[in-house]
Amino acid sequence: MNLTDQLHDVSIRAMFFDKKAGEAVEAAGQLDDVLKSKLDKPVSLLKQGAENFKSVNTDGKLQHQARAVDTALTTQRSVLNNAIEHQSKNVQEVLNSGFEKLQSELTTFRTVQLKNEIKQIKASVTEAEIAASGLLERFENEYRIKIEKLFTGLKEQMDDINTANADPVGKQSKLKQKSK
């Protein structure tokens, strides 16, 4: 409730009190002189207070000032609402900007992390290639030559068998010599 409306309500009450004070003066006038003399001063003060209350609340200057205060308060409320709305937008923009920056930083972090993981995979593949190369070289040096010697020996024995089958007399003795 604005000040003008409050002043209007108080003015109505002031007029009511002034009316009741007037009725009290009339009622006091109907009393006997002894009682009237005892109530004269208090009733007069009551009437004076009610009149002052009424005159203050029905004063045009006071009502004008109340309207000015109401206007100023309404204007100030509007200014405050606009300031709150503006600052809320600023805060929202800052939060949005911060969120976007955070998303960008997370994307960059993920990209860097992915690149590092790819580098680690490449390094692991290179290490595996080197290890496999070493194993192949070891196989070549240790086993291939032995296997080739065994196959060469088998081939020679097969050749000897084939030759022995072709010339049974001369070659059998040669096979027996090798097996001994």
PDB file of C-alpha atoms in Angstrom:
ATOM      1  CA  MET A   1       0.000   0.000   0.000  1.00  0.00           C
ATOM      2  CA  ASN A   2       1.497   3.344  -0.992  1.00  0.00           C
ATOM      3  CA  LEU A   3       1.833   6.365   1.282  1.00  0.00           C
ATOM      4  CA  THR A   4      -1.062   8.288  -0.322  1.00  0.00           C
ATOM      5  CA  ASP A   5      -3.475   5.417   0.351  1.00  0.00           C
ATOM      6  CA  GLN A   6      -2.207   5.075   3.914  1.00  0.00           C
ATOM      7  CA  LEU A   7      -2.675   8.833   4.456  1.00  0.00           C
ATOM      8  CA  HIS A   8      -6.226   8.580   3.083  1.00  0.00           C
ATOM      9  CA  ASP A   9      -7.035   5.772   5.571  1.00  0.00           C
ATOM     10  CA  VAL A  10      -5.573   7.820   8.436  1.00  0.00           C
ATOM     11  CA  SER A  11      -7.582  10.894   7.322  1.00  0.00           C
ATOM     12  CA  ILE A  12     -10.801   8.877   7.506  1.00  0.00           C
ATOM     13  CA  ARG A  13      -9.902   7.803  11.046  1.00  0.00           C
ATOM     14  CA  ALA A  14      -8.961  11.398  11.958  1.00  0.00           C
ATOM     15  CA  MET A  15     -12.392  12.617  10.830  1.00  0.00           C
ATOM     16  CA  PHE A  16     -13.993   9.805  12.839  1.00  0.00           C
ATOM     17  CA  PHE A  17     -12.025  10.812  15.973  1.00  0.00           C
ATOM     18  CA  ASP A  18     -12.886  14.496  15.411  1.00  0.00           C
ATOM     19  CA  LYS A  19     -16.569  13.599  15.145  1.00  0.00           C
ATOM     20  CA  LYS A  20     -16.395  11.498  18.327  1.00  0.00           C
ATOM     21  CA  ALA A  21     -14.545  14.310  20.128  1.00  0.00           C
ATOM     22  CA  GLY A  22     -17.331  16.717  19.060  1.00  0.00           C
ATOM     23  CA  GLU A  23     -19.894  14.292  20.439  1.00  0.00           C
ATOM     24  CA  ALA A  24     -17.891  14.108  23.687  1.00  0.00           C
ATOM     25  CA  VAL A  25     -17.993  17.942  23.914  1.00  0.00           C
ATOM     26  CA  GLU A  26     -21.778  17.903  23.395  1.00  0.00           C
ATOM     27  CA  ALA A  27     -22.211  15.134  25.962  1.00  0.00           C
ATOM     28  CA  ALA A  28     -20.030  17.022  28.457  1.00  0.00           C
ATOM     29  CA  GLY A  29     -22.214  20.103  27.932  1.00  0.00           C
ATOM     30  CA  GLN A  30     -25.228  18.131  29.162  1.00  0.00           C
ATOM     31  CA  LEU A  31     -23.591  17.159  32.440  1.00  0.00           C
ATOM     32  CA  ASP A  32     -24.107  19.016  35.697  1.00  0.00           C
ATOM     33  CA  ASP A  33     -21.758  21.907  36.422  1.00  0.00           C
ATOM     34  CA  VAL A  34     -19.573  20.070  38.974  1.00  0.00           C
ATOM     35  CA  LEU A  35     -18.917  17.100  36.709  1.00  0.00           C
ATOM     36  CA  LYS A  36     -18.697  19.363  33.692  1.00  0.00           C
ATOM     37  CA  SER A  37     -15.954  21.436  35.358  1.00  0.00           C
ATOM     38  CA  LYS A  38     -13.957  18.258  36.089  1.00  0.00           C
ATOM     39  CA  LEU A  39     -14.224  17.010  32.477  1.00  0.00           C
ATOM     40  CA  ASP A  40     -13.930  20.377  30.781  1.00  0.00           C
ATOM     41  CA  LYS A  41     -10.125  20.357  30.509  1.00  0.00           C
ATOM     42  CA  PRO A  42      -9.721  16.678  29.406  1.00  0.00           C
ATOM     43  CA  VAL A  43     -12.567  16.935  26.864  1.00  0.00           C
ATOM     44  CA  SER A  44     -11.139  20.185  25.522  1.00  0.00           C
ATOM     45  CA  LEU A  45      -7.689  18.546  25.134  1.00  0.00           C
ATOM     46  CA  LEU A  46      -9.292  15.541  23.442  1.00  0.00           C
ATOM     47  CA  LYS A  47     -11.152  17.807  21.008  1.00  0.00           C
ATOM     48  CA  GLN A  48      -7.994  19.835  20.322  1.00  0.00           C
ATOM     49  CA  GLY A  49      -5.958  16.655  19.692  1.00  0.00           C
ATOM     50  CA  ALA A  50      -8.605  15.272  17.333  1.00  0.00           C
ATOM     51  CA  GLU A  51      -8.800  18.579  15.417  1.00  0.00           C
ATOM     52  CA  ASN A  52      -4.997  18.704  15.102  1.00  0.00           C
ATOM     53  CA  PHE A  53      -4.948  15.088  13.946  1.00  0.00           C
ATOM     54  CA  LYS A  54      -7.654  15.866  11.363  1.00  0.00           C
ATOM     55  CA  SER A  55      -6.036  19.093  10.157  1.00  0.00           C
ATOM     56  CA  VAL A  56      -2.626  17.443   9.754  1.00  0.00           C
ATOM     57  CA  ASN A  57      -4.059  14.546   7.771  1.00  0.00           C
ATOM     58  CA  THR A  58      -6.254  16.691   5.538  1.00  0.00           C
ATOM     59  CA  ASP A  59      -3.462  19.190   4.814  1.00  0.00           C
ATOM     60  CA  GLY A  60      -2.936  19.638   1.052  1.00  0.00           C
ATOM     61  CA  LYS A  61       0.853  20.004   1.427  1.00  0.00           C
ATOM     62  CA  LEU A  62       1.074  16.717   3.290  1.00  0.00           C
ATOM     63  CA  GLN A  63      -0.946  14.941   0.620  1.00  0.00           C
ATOM     64  CA  HIS A  64       1.197  16.523  -2.113  1.00  0.00           C
ATOM     65  CA  GLN A  65       4.353  15.348  -0.321  1.00  0.00           C
ATOM     66  CA  ALA A  66       2.889  11.866   0.078  1.00  0.00           C
ATOM     67  CA  ARG A  67       2.246  11.700  -3.680  1.00  0.00           C
ATOM     68  CA  ALA A  68       5.814  12.924  -4.320  1.00  0.00           C
ATOM     69  CA  VAL A  69       7.198  10.212  -2.013  1.00  0.00           C
ATOM     70  CA  ASP A  70       5.043   7.585  -3.760  1.00  0.00           C
ATOM     71  CA  THR A  71       6.283   8.755  -7.166  1.00  0.00           C
ATOM     72  CA  ALA A  72       9.904   8.731  -5.983  1.00  0.00           C
ATOM     73  CA  LEU A  73       9.495   5.249  -4.491  1.00  0.00           C
ATOM     74  CA  THR A  74       7.884   3.947  -7.688  1.00  0.00           C
ATOM     75  CA  THR A  75      10.706   5.449  -9.745  1.00  0.00           C
ATOM     76  CA  GLN A  76      13.323   4.000  -7.396  1.00  0.00           C
ATOM     77  CA  ARG A  77      11.659   0.573  -7.547  1.00  0.00           C
ATOM     78  CA  SER A  78      11.787   0.726 -11.344  1.00  0.00           C
ATOM     79  CA  VAL A  79      15.460   1.749 -11.253  1.00  0.00           C
ATOM     80  CA  LEU A  80      16.258  -1.087  -8.835  1.00  0.00           C
ATOM     81  CA  ASN A  81      14.346  -3.637 -10.918  1.00  0.00           C
ATOM     82  CA  ASN A  82      16.184  -2.507 -14.053  1.00  0.00           C
ATOM     83  CA  ALA A  83      19.539  -2.655 -12.240  1.00  0.00           C
ATOM     84  CA  ILE A  84      18.767  -6.142 -10.917  1.00  0.00           C
ATOM     85  CA  GLU A  85      17.682  -7.307 -14.363  1.00  0.00           C
ATOM     86  CA  HIS A  86      20.782  -5.783 -15.988  1.00  0.00           C
ATOM     87  CA  GLN A  87      23.139  -7.314 -13.434  1.00  0.00           C
ATOM     88  CA  SER A  88      21.353 -10.665 -13.734  1.00  0.00           C
ATOM     89  CA  LYS A  89      21.957 -10.579 -17.491  1.00  0.00           C
ATOM     90  CA  ASN A  90      25.615  -9.671 -16.882  1.00  0.00           C
ATOM     91  CA  VAL A  91      26.019 -12.547 -14.435  1.00  0.00           C
ATOM     92  CA  GLN A  92      24.325 -14.925 -16.893  1.00  0.00           C
ATOM     93  CA  GLU A  93      26.627 -13.749 -19.704  1.00  0.00           C
ATOM     94  CA  VAL A  94      29.692 -14.239 -17.499  1.00  0.00           C
ATOM     95  CA  LEU A  95      28.483 -17.707 -16.516  1.00  0.00           C
ATOM     96  CA  ASN A  96      27.769 -18.604 -20.152  1.00  0.00           C
ATOM     97  CA  SER A  97      31.175 -17.296 -21.215  1.00  0.00           C
ATOM     98  CA  GLY A  98      32.871 -19.234 -18.434  1.00  0.00           C
ATOM     99  CA  PHE A  99      30.954 -22.374 -19.362  1.00  0.00           C
ATOM    100  CA  GLU A 100      31.915 -22.010 -23.030  1.00  0.00           C
ATOM    101  CA  LYS A 101      35.546 -21.433 -22.046  1.00  0.00           C
ATOM    102  CA  LEU A 102      35.435 -24.502 -19.809  1.00  0.00           C
ATOM    103  CA  GLN A 103      33.989 -26.577 -22.655  1.00  0.00           C
ATOM    104  CA  SER A 104      36.718 -25.284 -24.968  1.00  0.00           C
ATOM    105  CA  GLU A 105      39.413 -26.098 -22.409  1.00  0.00           C
ATOM    106  CA  LEU A 106      37.966 -29.589 -21.925  1.00  0.00           C
ATOM    107  CA  THR A 107      37.947 -30.136 -25.686  1.00  0.00           C
ATOM    108  CA  THR A 108      41.560 -28.950 -25.886  1.00  0.00           C
ATOM    109  CA  PHE A 109      42.488 -31.178 -22.951  1.00  0.00           C
ATOM    110  CA  ARG A 110      40.830 -34.186 -24.589  1.00  0.00           C
ATOM    111  CA  THR A 111      42.580 -33.440 -27.887  1.00  0.00           C
ATOM    112  CA  VAL A 112      45.966 -33.142 -26.173  1.00  0.00           C
ATOM    113  CA  GLN A 113      45.273 -36.268 -24.155  1.00  0.00           C
ATOM    114  CA  LEU A 114      44.265 -38.142 -27.329  1.00  0.00           C
ATOM    115  CA  LYS A 115      47.422 -36.956 -29.112  1.00  0.00           C
ATOM    116  CA  ASN A 116      49.532 -38.132 -26.166  1.00  0.00           C
ATOM    117  CA  GLU A 117      47.801 -41.504 -26.193  1.00  0.00           C
ATOM    118  CA  ILE A 118      48.383 -41.810 -29.957  1.00  0.00           C
ATOM    119  CA  LYS A 119      52.073 -40.951 -29.417  1.00  0.00           C
ATOM    120  CA  GLN A 120      52.271 -43.616 -26.720  1.00  0.00           C
ATOM    121  CA  ILE A 121      50.633 -46.154 -29.044  1.00  0.00           C
ATOM    122  CA  LYS A 122      53.073 -45.252 -31.838  1.00  0.00           C
ATOM    123  CA  ALA A 123      55.989 -45.612 -29.423  1.00  0.00           C
ATOM    124  CA  SER A 124      54.652 -48.993 -28.274  1.00  0.00           C
ATOM    125  CA  VAL A 125      54.244 -50.135 -31.892  1.00  0.00           C
ATOM    126  CA  THR A 126      57.809 -49.004 -32.650  1.00  0.00           C
ATOM    127  CA  GLU A 127      59.092 -50.884 -29.596  1.00  0.00           C
ATOM    128  CA  ALA A 128      57.119 -53.980 -30.646  1.00  0.00           C
ATOM    129  CA  GLU A 129      58.529 -53.691 -34.167  1.00  0.00           C
ATOM    130  CA  ILE A 130      62.064 -53.485 -32.805  1.00  0.00           C
ATOM    131  CA  ALA A 131      61.428 -56.443 -30.500  1.00  0.00           C
ATOM    132  CA  ALA A 132      59.879 -58.470 -33.349  1.00  0.00           C
ATOM    133  CA  SER A 133      62.803 -57.575 -35.586  1.00  0.00           C
ATOM    134  CA  GLY A 134      65.189 -58.810 -32.903  1.00  0.00           C
ATOM    135  CA  LEU A 135      63.218 -62.019 -32.502  1.00  0.00           C
ATOM    136  CA  LEU A 136      63.175 -62.575 -36.257  1.00  0.00           C
ATOM    137  CA  GLU A 137      66.927 -61.975 -36.428  1.00  0.00           C
ATOM    138  CA  ARG A 138      67.469 -64.387 -33.544  1.00  0.00           C
ATOM    139  CA  PHE A 139      65.236 -66.935 -35.255  1.00  0.00           C
ATOM    140  CA  GLU A 140      67.176 -66.381 -38.469  1.00  0.00           C
ATOM    141  CA  ASN A 141      70.525 -66.826 -36.743  1.00  0.00           C
ATOM    142  CA  GLU A 142      69.685 -69.605 -34.309  1.00  0.00           C
ATOM    143  CA  TYR A 143      66.981 -71.708 -35.837  1.00  0.00           C
ATOM    144  CA  ARG A 144      66.871 -71.179 -39.581  1.00  0.00           C
ATOM    145  CA  ILE A 145      70.461 -72.229 -40.119  1.00  0.00           C
ATOM    146  CA  LYS A 146      69.940 -75.329 -37.927  1.00  0.00           C
ATOM    147  CA  ILE A 147      66.700 -76.170 -39.727  1.00  0.00           C
ATOM    148  CA  GLU A 148      68.384 -75.689 -43.110  1.00  0.00           C
ATOM    149  CA  LYS A 149      71.250 -77.990 -42.032  1.00  0.00           C
ATOM    150  CA  LEU A 150      68.723 -80.603 -40.918  1.00  0.00           C
ATOM    151  CA  PHE A 151      66.792 -80.334 -44.189  1.00  0.00           C
ATOM    152  CA  THR A 152      70.056 -80.428 -46.167  1.00  0.00           C
ATOM    153  CA  GLY A 153      71.044 -83.552 -44.224  1.00  0.00           C
ATOM    154  CA  LEU A 154      67.643 -85.122 -44.883  1.00  0.00           C
ATOM    155  CA  LYS A 155      67.915 -84.238 -48.541  1.00  0.00           C
ATOM    156  CA  GLU A 156      71.351 -85.818 -48.765  1.00  0.00           C
ATOM    157  CA  GLN A 157      70.054 -88.932 -47.053  1.00  0.00           C
ATOM    158  CA  MET A 158      67.117 -89.021 -49.460  1.00  0.00           C
ATOM    159  CA  ASP A 159      69.502 -88.580 -52.348  1.00  0.00           C
ATOM    160  CA  ASP A 160      71.587 -91.420 -50.956  1.00  0.00           C
ATOM    161  CA  ILE A 161      68.460 -93.580 -50.636  1.00  0.00           C
ATOM    162  CA  ASN A 162      67.412 -92.732 -54.162  1.00  0.00           C
ATOM    163  CA  THR A 163      70.905 -93.460 -55.440  1.00  0.00           C
ATOM    164  CA  ALA A 164      71.003 -96.692 -53.431  1.00  0.00           C
ATOM    165  CA  ASN A 165      67.747 -97.752 -54.995  1.00  0.00           C
ATOM    166  CA  ALA A 166      69.205 -97.042 -58.386  1.00  0.00           C
ATOM    167  CA  ASP A 167      72.529 -98.901 -57.638  1.00  0.00           C
ATOM    168  CA  PRO A 168      71.759-101.316 -54.827  1.00  0.00           C
ATOM    169  CA  VAL A 169      75.239-102.831 -54.504  1.00  0.00           C
ATOM    170  CA  GLY A 170      77.520 -99.816 -54.238  1.00  0.00           C
ATOM    171  CA  LYS A 171      75.433 -97.374 -52.238  1.00  0.00           C
ATOM    172  CA  GLN A 172      74.170 -99.589 -49.445  1.00  0.00           C
ATOM    173  CA  SER A 173      77.531 -99.743 -47.918  1.00  0.00           C
ATOM    174  CA  LYS A 174      77.716 -95.952 -48.014  1.00  0.00           C
ATOM    175  CA  LEU A 175      74.370 -95.634 -46.161  1.00  0.00           C
ATOM    176  CA  LYS A 176      75.456 -98.131 -43.572  1.00  0.00           C
ATOM    177  CA  GLN A 177      78.634 -96.201 -43.025  1.00  0.00           C
ATOM    178  CA  LYS A 178      76.734 -92.949 -42.405  1.00  0.00           C
ATOM    179  CA  SER A 179      74.273 -94.506 -40.021  1.00  0.00           C
ATOM    180  CA  LYS A 180      77.052 -96.073 -37.958  1.00  0.00           C
TER     181      LYS A 180
END
